Amino acid sequence: MAAGEVSGRGPRERMVFSAAQLIRGRGVGATGMRDVVAHARAPRGSLQHYFPGGKEELVTEAVEWAGRYAARRVARFVAGLPEPTPSALFTAMVRQWTDDLAARDATSGCPVAAAVVDCADTSETTRTAAAAAFTAWAAAVAQALTDMGVPSARAEALATLMISAVEGALLVARAERDVRALTAVSQELGPLLDAAVEKR
Amino acid sequence: MAAGEVSGRGPRERMVFSAAQLIRGRGVGATGMRDVVAHARAPRGSLQHYFPGGKEELVTEAVEWAGRYAARRVARFVAGLPEPTPSALFTAMVRQWTDDLAARDATSGCPVAAAVVDCADTSETTRTAAAAAFTAWAAAVAQALTDMGVPSARAEALATLMISAVEGALLVARAERDVRALTAVSQELGPLLDAAVEKR
DNA sequence: CCGCTACTATGACACCGGTCATAATCGCGG
DNA sequence: CCGCGATTATGACCGGTGTCATAGTAGCGG
């Protein structure tokens, strides 16, 4: 979710990416299809060609994309860790967001969160996609935790805790236009996470 | 935030309440002013009379109302606790949401979160109101924690952690139409919270 | 009854959104 | 060059939005 890269491969992929980008900034309702094609520098006629399901399809796919992205990202984080501890992973996750907030003046949040808020009870398929996104993300985190020695029973619960904390802190941080909440969460949760790895 | 009470005092107060109710369900963008007056059973003409600032004013006030409500609620929770421990307070906070989700099939979230997602970068005043709402809520929690013996330095950080965790878990729970995330968060965070009270 | 303020009623306006209909163009195999 | 499917272009439509203008009513002090 770098800066504003739009040079992804096909027009279709670009549109999905742009949709995610816009949604996470203004919410689903305020994101128009015309805005998406403009942002993706894609032809407007391609909308009804690539997304015959209309806006709902586009939004859903943007959410799915975000879920895959987050999951991939976790794997990359743990790979790049000096020494893999749960708290280090969590710090890395948080840092991604603090960097993102700083880079764009806290004008963007998480697209999945936006989709949940705006579509959870109007579009069943979008809601399901959001749930899947969270699940995929959590699975990646849980996997990383078990690899670090956390009993798999707790790993899942801790993964949802981590994701929930990040997502919530992101909300607060955006409202306050201050990274404070994110760093606080990272700080306070670290010890708890590390304490969960089984000593051997 | 009981069920669907609309019999609050004046028409103005009812409209603010209804706005919060609708916003937390469908988001700000999808909530029309006409919907609000209908839900509040208030005359449509009263809109421009009571809220000359238009939708922005109404939304902002709904957010402020939600913030006050959450803060008040915390005080009531701690008052009703058998024995006041941080984990017990957190469980009570979580339970309020699980009950709410169960009562309405997970069709509603937090109005403040919705406002952040939809208005954070379009309306400065609404964003500020959301920040104030979180701050008020956190202050109430932090106060409760210090009363329980948590050093005031950590109390603030823990309060934002609690709020972030609840808010994030609420998002996940709504997406999954399952209370799981909320209970997991409550479960995992409890010991950490209780460990923060200073033994004397 | 008057006058004044608080409130309500109602219709119109300008605007914008997603979607559809229809036609044009491209690109390539034959 | 033809044909044909994939893509793009464009304009229109319809429903819905927030907001405003204008007029009406209610209630009360004098």
PDB file of C-alpha atoms in Angstrom, chain B residues 1-199:
ATOM      1  CA  MET B   1     -27.976   2.966  23.401  1.00  0.00           C
ATOM      2  CA  ALA B   2     -30.785   0.709  24.417  1.00  0.00           C
ATOM      3  CA  ALA B   3     -32.998  -0.714  21.708  1.00  0.00           C
ATOM      4  CA  GLY B   4     -34.911   1.772  19.622  1.00  0.00           C
ATOM      5  CA  GLU B   5     -36.110   4.326  22.106  1.00  0.00           C
ATOM      6  CA  VAL B   6     -37.163   7.469  20.380  1.00  0.00           C
ATOM      7  CA  SER B   7     -39.245   8.922  23.148  1.00  0.00           C
ATOM      8  CA  GLY B   8     -36.444  11.120  24.419  1.00  0.00           C
ATOM      9  CA  ARG B   9     -37.351  14.584  25.512  1.00  0.00           C
ATOM     10  CA  GLY B  10     -37.382  17.319  22.905  1.00  0.00           C
ATOM     11  CA  PRO B  11     -37.497  16.785  19.175  1.00  0.00           C
ATOM     12  CA  ARG B  12     -33.983  18.067  18.888  1.00  0.00           C
ATOM     13  CA  GLU B  13     -32.556  15.537  21.272  1.00  0.00           C
ATOM     14  CA  ARG B  14     -34.492  12.797  19.547  1.00  0.00           C
ATOM     15  CA  MET B  15     -33.013  13.744  16.213  1.00  0.00           C
ATOM     16  CA  VAL B  16     -29.481  13.635  17.549  1.00  0.00           C
ATOM     17  CA  PHE B  17     -30.159  10.265  19.082  1.00  0.00           C
ATOM     18  CA  SER B  18     -31.724   8.910  15.917  1.00  0.00           C
ATOM     19  CA  ALA B  19     -28.831  10.204  13.878  1.00  0.00           C
ATOM     20  CA  ALA B  20     -26.377   8.319  16.073  1.00  0.00           C
ATOM     21  CA  GLN B  21     -28.507   5.227  15.824  1.00  0.00           C
ATOM     22  CA  LEU B  22     -28.713   5.291  12.059  1.00  0.00           C
ATOM     23  CA  ILE B  23     -25.103   6.289  11.538  1.00  0.00           C
ATOM     24  CA  ARG B  24     -23.774   3.437  13.568  1.00  0.00           C
ATOM     25  CA  GLY B  25     -25.779   1.063  11.450  1.00  0.00           C
ATOM     26  CA  ARG B  26     -25.293   2.285   7.923  1.00  0.00           C
ATOM     27  CA  GLY B  27     -22.510   4.809   8.107  1.00  0.00           C
ATOM     28  CA  VAL B  28     -22.729   8.551   7.688  1.00  0.00           C
ATOM     29  CA  GLY B  29     -22.976   8.653   3.917  1.00  0.00           C
ATOM     30  CA  ALA B  30     -25.887   6.287   3.730  1.00  0.00           C
ATOM     31  CA  THR B  31     -27.807   8.109   6.433  1.00  0.00           C
ATOM     32  CA  GLY B  32     -30.069  10.769   4.975  1.00  0.00           C
ATOM     33  CA  MET B  33     -31.548  13.655   6.837  1.00  0.00           C
ATOM     34  CA  ARG B  34     -34.982  12.536   5.765  1.00  0.00           C
ATOM     35  CA  ASP B  35     -34.249   9.166   7.327  1.00  0.00           C
ATOM     36  CA  VAL B  36     -33.286  10.816  10.567  1.00  0.00           C
ATOM     37  CA  VAL B  37     -36.460  12.818  10.966  1.00  0.00           C
ATOM     38  CA  ALA B  38     -38.515   9.778  10.032  1.00  0.00           C
ATOM     39  CA  HIS B  39     -36.734   7.642  12.620  1.00  0.00           C
ATOM     40  CA  ALA B  40     -37.088  10.333  15.247  1.00  0.00           C
ATOM     41  CA  ARG B  41     -40.699  10.913  14.326  1.00  0.00           C
ATOM     42  CA  ALA B  42     -39.824  14.571  14.156  1.00  0.00           C
ATOM     43  CA  PRO B  43     -41.122  17.168  11.728  1.00  0.00           C
ATOM     44  CA  ARG B  44     -38.880  17.648   8.764  1.00  0.00           C
ATOM     45  CA  GLY B  45     -39.099  21.384   9.007  1.00  0.00           C
ATOM     46  CA  SER B  46     -37.327  21.266  12.332  1.00  0.00           C
ATOM     47  CA  LEU B  47     -34.090  20.307  10.674  1.00  0.00           C
ATOM     48  CA  GLN B  48     -33.170  23.704   9.400  1.00  0.00           C
ATOM     49  CA  HIS B  49     -34.465  25.233  12.591  1.00  0.00           C
ATOM     50  CA  TYR B  50     -32.473  23.176  15.061  1.00  0.00           C
ATOM     51  CA  PHE B  51     -29.503  22.428  12.864  1.00  0.00           C
ATOM     52  CA  PRO B  52     -28.804  25.450  10.709  1.00  0.00           C
ATOM     53  CA  GLY B  53     -25.348  24.006  10.192  1.00  0.00           C
ATOM     54  CA  GLY B  54     -26.883  21.223   8.163  1.00  0.00           C
ATOM     55  CA  LYS B  55     -25.860  17.600   8.170  1.00  0.00           C
ATOM     56  CA  GLU B  56     -22.403  18.290   9.449  1.00  0.00           C
ATOM     57  CA  GLU B  57     -23.806  19.835  12.593  1.00  0.00           C
ATOM     58  CA  LEU B  58     -26.192  16.977  13.168  1.00  0.00           C
ATOM     59  CA  VAL B  59     -23.527  14.332  12.657  1.00  0.00           C
ATOM     60  CA  THR B  60     -21.082  16.150  14.865  1.00  0.00           C
ATOM     61  CA  GLU B  61     -23.595  16.406  17.633  1.00  0.00           C
ATOM     62  CA  ALA B  62     -24.457  12.732  17.317  1.00  0.00           C
ATOM     63  CA  VAL B  63     -20.800  11.904  17.762  1.00  0.00           C
ATOM     64  CA  GLU B  64     -20.510  14.136  20.775  1.00  0.00           C
ATOM     65  CA  TRP B  65     -23.569  12.514  22.248  1.00  0.00           C
ATOM     66  CA  ALA B  66     -22.052   9.085  21.749  1.00  0.00           C
ATOM     67  CA  GLY B  67     -18.878  10.160  23.485  1.00  0.00           C
ATOM     68  CA  ARG B  68     -20.727  11.454  26.504  1.00  0.00           C
ATOM     69  CA  TYR B  69     -22.812   8.326  26.592  1.00  0.00           C
ATOM     70  CA  ALA B  70     -19.805   6.022  26.562  1.00  0.00           C
ATOM     71  CA  ALA B  71     -18.096   7.983  29.327  1.00  0.00           C
ATOM     72  CA  ARG B  72     -21.204   7.976  31.506  1.00  0.00           C
ATOM     73  CA  ARG B  73     -21.578   4.305  30.898  1.00  0.00           C
ATOM     74  CA  VAL B  74     -18.117   3.515  32.195  1.00  0.00           C
ATOM     75  CA  ALA B  75     -18.867   5.199  35.496  1.00  0.00           C
ATOM     76  CA  ARG B  76     -22.026   3.169  35.817  1.00  0.00           C
ATOM     77  CA  PHE B  77     -20.175  -0.041  35.029  1.00  0.00           C
ATOM     78  CA  VAL B  78     -17.601   0.412  37.743  1.00  0.00           C
ATOM     79  CA  ALA B  79     -20.374   1.332  40.171  1.00  0.00           C
ATOM     80  CA  GLY B  80     -22.172  -1.910  39.438  1.00  0.00           C
ATOM     81  CA  LEU B  81     -19.132  -4.131  39.766  1.00  0.00           C
ATOM     82  CA  PRO B  82     -19.121  -6.727  42.580  1.00  0.00           C
ATOM     83  CA  GLU B  83     -15.441  -6.124  43.143  1.00  0.00           C
ATOM     84  CA  PRO B  84     -13.742  -3.483  41.044  1.00  0.00           C
ATOM     85  CA  THR B  85     -10.876  -4.932  39.041  1.00  0.00           C
ATOM     86  CA  PRO B  86      -9.655  -3.733  35.656  1.00  0.00           C
ATOM     87  CA  SER B  87     -10.517  -6.993  33.975  1.00  0.00           C
ATOM     88  CA  ALA B  88     -14.022  -6.907  35.385  1.00  0.00           C
ATOM     89  CA  LEU B  89     -14.540  -3.428  33.993  1.00  0.00           C
ATOM     90  CA  PHE B  90     -13.251  -4.490  30.622  1.00  0.00           C
ATOM     91  CA  THR B  91     -15.491  -7.522  30.607  1.00  0.00           C
ATOM     92  CA  ALA B  92     -18.447  -5.311  31.358  1.00  0.00           C
ATOM     93  CA  MET B  93     -17.548  -2.973  28.506  1.00  0.00           C
ATOM     94  CA  VAL B  94     -17.231  -5.885  26.134  1.00  0.00           C
ATOM     95  CA  ARG B  95     -20.435  -7.418  27.337  1.00  0.00           C
ATOM     96  CA  GLN B  96     -22.366  -4.294  26.528  1.00  0.00           C
ATOM     97  CA  TRP B  97     -21.343  -4.738  22.910  1.00  0.00           C
ATOM     98  CA  THR B  98     -21.906  -8.453  22.754  1.00  0.00           C
ATOM     99  CA  ASP B  99     -25.389  -7.906  24.096  1.00  0.00           C
ATOM    100  CA  ASP B 100     -25.966  -5.164  21.573  1.00  0.00           C
ATOM    101  CA  LEU B 101     -24.747  -7.279  18.693  1.00  0.00           C
ATOM    102  CA  ALA B 102     -26.860 -10.191  19.772  1.00  0.00           C
ATOM    103  CA  ALA B 103     -29.920  -8.010  20.197  1.00  0.00           C
ATOM    104  CA  ARG B 104     -29.810  -6.671  16.675  1.00  0.00           C
ATOM    105  CA  ASP B 105     -28.130  -9.378  14.651  1.00  0.00           C
ATOM    106  CA  ALA B 106     -24.840  -7.515  14.496  1.00  0.00           C
ATOM    107  CA  THR B 107     -26.326  -4.828  12.322  1.00  0.00           C
ATOM    108  CA  SER B 108     -24.802  -1.959  14.234  1.00  0.00           C
ATOM    109  CA  GLY B 109     -21.415  -0.777  15.311  1.00  0.00           C
ATOM    110  CA  CYS B 110     -20.038   2.320  16.974  1.00  0.00           C
ATOM    111  CA  PRO B 111     -21.191   5.687  15.642  1.00  0.00           C
ATOM    112  CA  VAL B 112     -17.871   7.310  16.419  1.00  0.00           C
ATOM    113  CA  ALA B 113     -16.023   4.735  14.362  1.00  0.00           C
ATOM    114  CA  ALA B 114     -18.420   5.315  11.494  1.00  0.00           C
ATOM    115  CA  ALA B 115     -17.891   9.042  11.693  1.00  0.00           C
ATOM    116  CA  VAL B 116     -14.127   8.629  11.614  1.00  0.00           C
ATOM    117  CA  VAL B 117     -14.255   6.375   8.583  1.00  0.00           C
ATOM    118  CA  ASP B 118     -16.650   8.586   6.659  1.00  0.00           C
ATOM    119  CA  CYS B 119     -15.782  12.119   7.704  1.00  0.00           C
ATOM    120  CA  ALA B 120     -12.252  12.130   9.051  1.00  0.00           C
ATOM    121  CA  ASP B 121     -10.817  13.912   6.074  1.00  0.00           C
ATOM    122  CA  THR B 122     -13.871  15.771   4.793  1.00  0.00           C
ATOM    123  CA  SER B 123     -15.018  17.533   7.949  1.00  0.00           C
ATOM    124  CA  GLU B 124     -12.515  18.867  10.383  1.00  0.00           C
ATOM    125  CA  THR B 125     -15.119  19.635  13.024  1.00  0.00           C
ATOM    126  CA  THR B 126     -16.603  16.149  12.918  1.00  0.00           C
ATOM    127  CA  ARG B 127     -13.161  14.619  13.137  1.00  0.00           C
ATOM    128  CA  THR B 128     -12.396  16.782  16.151  1.00  0.00           C
ATOM    129  CA  ALA B 129     -15.638  15.723  17.766  1.00  0.00           C
ATOM    130  CA  ALA B 130     -14.707  12.090  17.245  1.00  0.00           C
ATOM    131  CA  ALA B 131     -11.330  12.680  18.817  1.00  0.00           C
ATOM    132  CA  ALA B 132     -13.022  14.374  21.750  1.00  0.00           C
ATOM    133  CA  ALA B 133     -15.405  11.474  22.098  1.00  0.00           C
ATOM    134  CA  PHE B 134     -12.559   8.995  22.302  1.00  0.00           C
ATOM    135  CA  THR B 135     -10.722  11.217  24.735  1.00  0.00           C
ATOM    136  CA  ALA B 136     -13.715  11.543  27.022  1.00  0.00           C
ATOM    137  CA  TRP B 137     -14.285   7.837  26.941  1.00  0.00           C
ATOM    138  CA  ALA B 138     -10.619   7.100  27.636  1.00  0.00           C
ATOM    139  CA  ALA B 139     -10.544   9.615  30.466  1.00  0.00           C
ATOM    140  CA  ALA B 140     -13.420   7.866  32.158  1.00  0.00           C
ATOM    141  CA  VAL B 141     -11.730   4.504  31.817  1.00  0.00           C
ATOM    142  CA  ALA B 142      -8.395   5.852  33.002  1.00  0.00           C
ATOM    143  CA  GLN B 143     -10.043   7.397  36.025  1.00  0.00           C
ATOM    144  CA  ALA B 144     -11.636   4.088  36.887  1.00  0.00           C
ATOM    145  CA  LEU B 145      -8.301   2.324  36.534  1.00  0.00           C
ATOM    146  CA  THR B 146      -6.467   4.696  38.830  1.00  0.00           C
ATOM    147  CA  ASP B 147      -9.251   4.293  41.365  1.00  0.00           C
ATOM    148  CA  MET B 148      -8.515   0.584  41.246  1.00  0.00           C
ATOM    149  CA  GLY B 149      -4.883   1.150  42.006  1.00  0.00           C
ATOM    150  CA  VAL B 150      -3.301   1.390  38.601  1.00  0.00           C
ATOM    151  CA  PRO B 151      -0.473   3.951  38.470  1.00  0.00           C
ATOM    152  CA  SER B 152      -1.836   6.928  36.609  1.00  0.00           C
ATOM    153  CA  ALA B 153       1.059   6.844  34.175  1.00  0.00           C
ATOM    154  CA  ARG B 154       0.015   3.495  32.793  1.00  0.00           C
ATOM    155  CA  ALA B 155      -3.694   4.052  33.297  1.00  0.00           C
ATOM    156  CA  GLU B 156      -3.982   6.302  30.301  1.00  0.00           C
ATOM    157  CA  ALA B 157      -2.117   3.973  27.997  1.00  0.00           C
ATOM    158  CA  LEU B 158      -4.132   1.014  29.184  1.00  0.00           C
ATOM    159  CA  ALA B 159      -7.339   2.921  28.702  1.00  0.00           C
ATOM    160  CA  THR B 160      -6.554   3.604  25.059  1.00  0.00           C
ATOM    161  CA  LEU B 161      -5.555  -0.014  24.689  1.00  0.00           C
ATOM    162  CA  MET B 162      -8.892  -1.143  26.053  1.00  0.00           C
ATOM    163  CA  ILE B 163     -10.832   1.194  23.841  1.00  0.00           C
ATOM    164  CA  SER B 164      -8.810   0.307  20.791  1.00  0.00           C
ATOM    165  CA  ALA B 165      -9.252  -3.381  21.424  1.00  0.00           C
ATOM    166  CA  VAL B 166     -12.991  -3.043  21.880  1.00  0.00           C
ATOM    167  CA  GLU B 167     -13.394  -0.868  18.840  1.00  0.00           C
ATOM    168  CA  GLY B 168     -11.331  -3.148  16.644  1.00  0.00           C
ATOM    169  CA  ALA B 169     -12.927  -6.324  17.906  1.00  0.00           C
ATOM    170  CA  LEU B 170     -16.298  -4.768  17.287  1.00  0.00           C
ATOM    171  CA  LEU B 171     -15.330  -4.254  13.684  1.00  0.00           C
ATOM    172  CA  VAL B 172     -14.221  -7.850  13.306  1.00  0.00           C
ATOM    173  CA  ALA B 173     -17.257  -9.167  15.117  1.00  0.00           C
ATOM    174  CA  ARG B 174     -19.565  -7.245  12.874  1.00  0.00           C
ATOM    175  CA  ALA B 175     -17.858  -8.561   9.781  1.00  0.00           C
ATOM    176  CA  GLU B 176     -18.020 -12.122  11.046  1.00  0.00           C
ATOM    177  CA  ARG B 177     -21.483 -11.749  12.509  1.00  0.00           C
ATOM    178  CA  ASP B 178     -19.981 -13.452  15.504  1.00  0.00           C
ATOM    179  CA  VAL B 179     -19.102 -12.270  18.955  1.00  0.00           C
ATOM    180  CA  ARG B 180     -15.966 -14.391  18.958  1.00  0.00           C
ATOM    181  CA  ALA B 181     -13.493 -11.538  18.485  1.00  0.00           C
ATOM    182  CA  LEU B 182     -14.955  -9.578  21.359  1.00  0.00           C
ATOM    183  CA  THR B 183     -14.835 -12.440  23.799  1.00  0.00           C
ATOM    184  CA  ALA B 184     -11.340 -13.392  22.692  1.00  0.00           C
ATOM    185  CA  VAL B 185     -10.119  -9.877  23.322  1.00  0.00           C
ATOM    186  CA  SER B 186     -11.756  -9.786  26.720  1.00  0.00           C
ATOM    187  CA  GLN B 187     -10.263 -13.139  27.634  1.00  0.00           C
ATOM    188  CA  GLU B 188      -6.721 -12.362  26.559  1.00  0.00           C
ATOM    189  CA  LEU B 189      -6.526  -8.863  27.881  1.00  0.00           C
ATOM    190  CA  GLY B 190      -7.938  -9.538  31.329  1.00  0.00           C
ATOM    191  CA  PRO B 191      -4.774 -10.821  33.054  1.00  0.00           C
ATOM    192  CA  LEU B 192      -2.643  -8.058  31.609  1.00  0.00           C
ATOM    193  CA  LEU B 193      -5.021  -5.452  32.972  1.00  0.00           C
ATOM    194  CA  ASP B 194      -5.230  -6.939  36.447  1.00  0.00           C
ATOM    195  CA  ALA B 195      -1.459  -7.251  36.604  1.00  0.00           C
ATOM    196  CA  ALA B 196      -1.213  -3.501  36.299  1.00  0.00           C
ATOM    197  CA  VAL B 197      -2.790  -2.735  39.660  1.00  0.00           C
ATOM    198  CA  GLU B 198      -0.150  -1.886  42.192  1.00  0.00           C
ATOM    199  CA  LYS B 199       0.016  -4.237  45.098  1.00  0.00           C
TER     200      LYS B 199
END
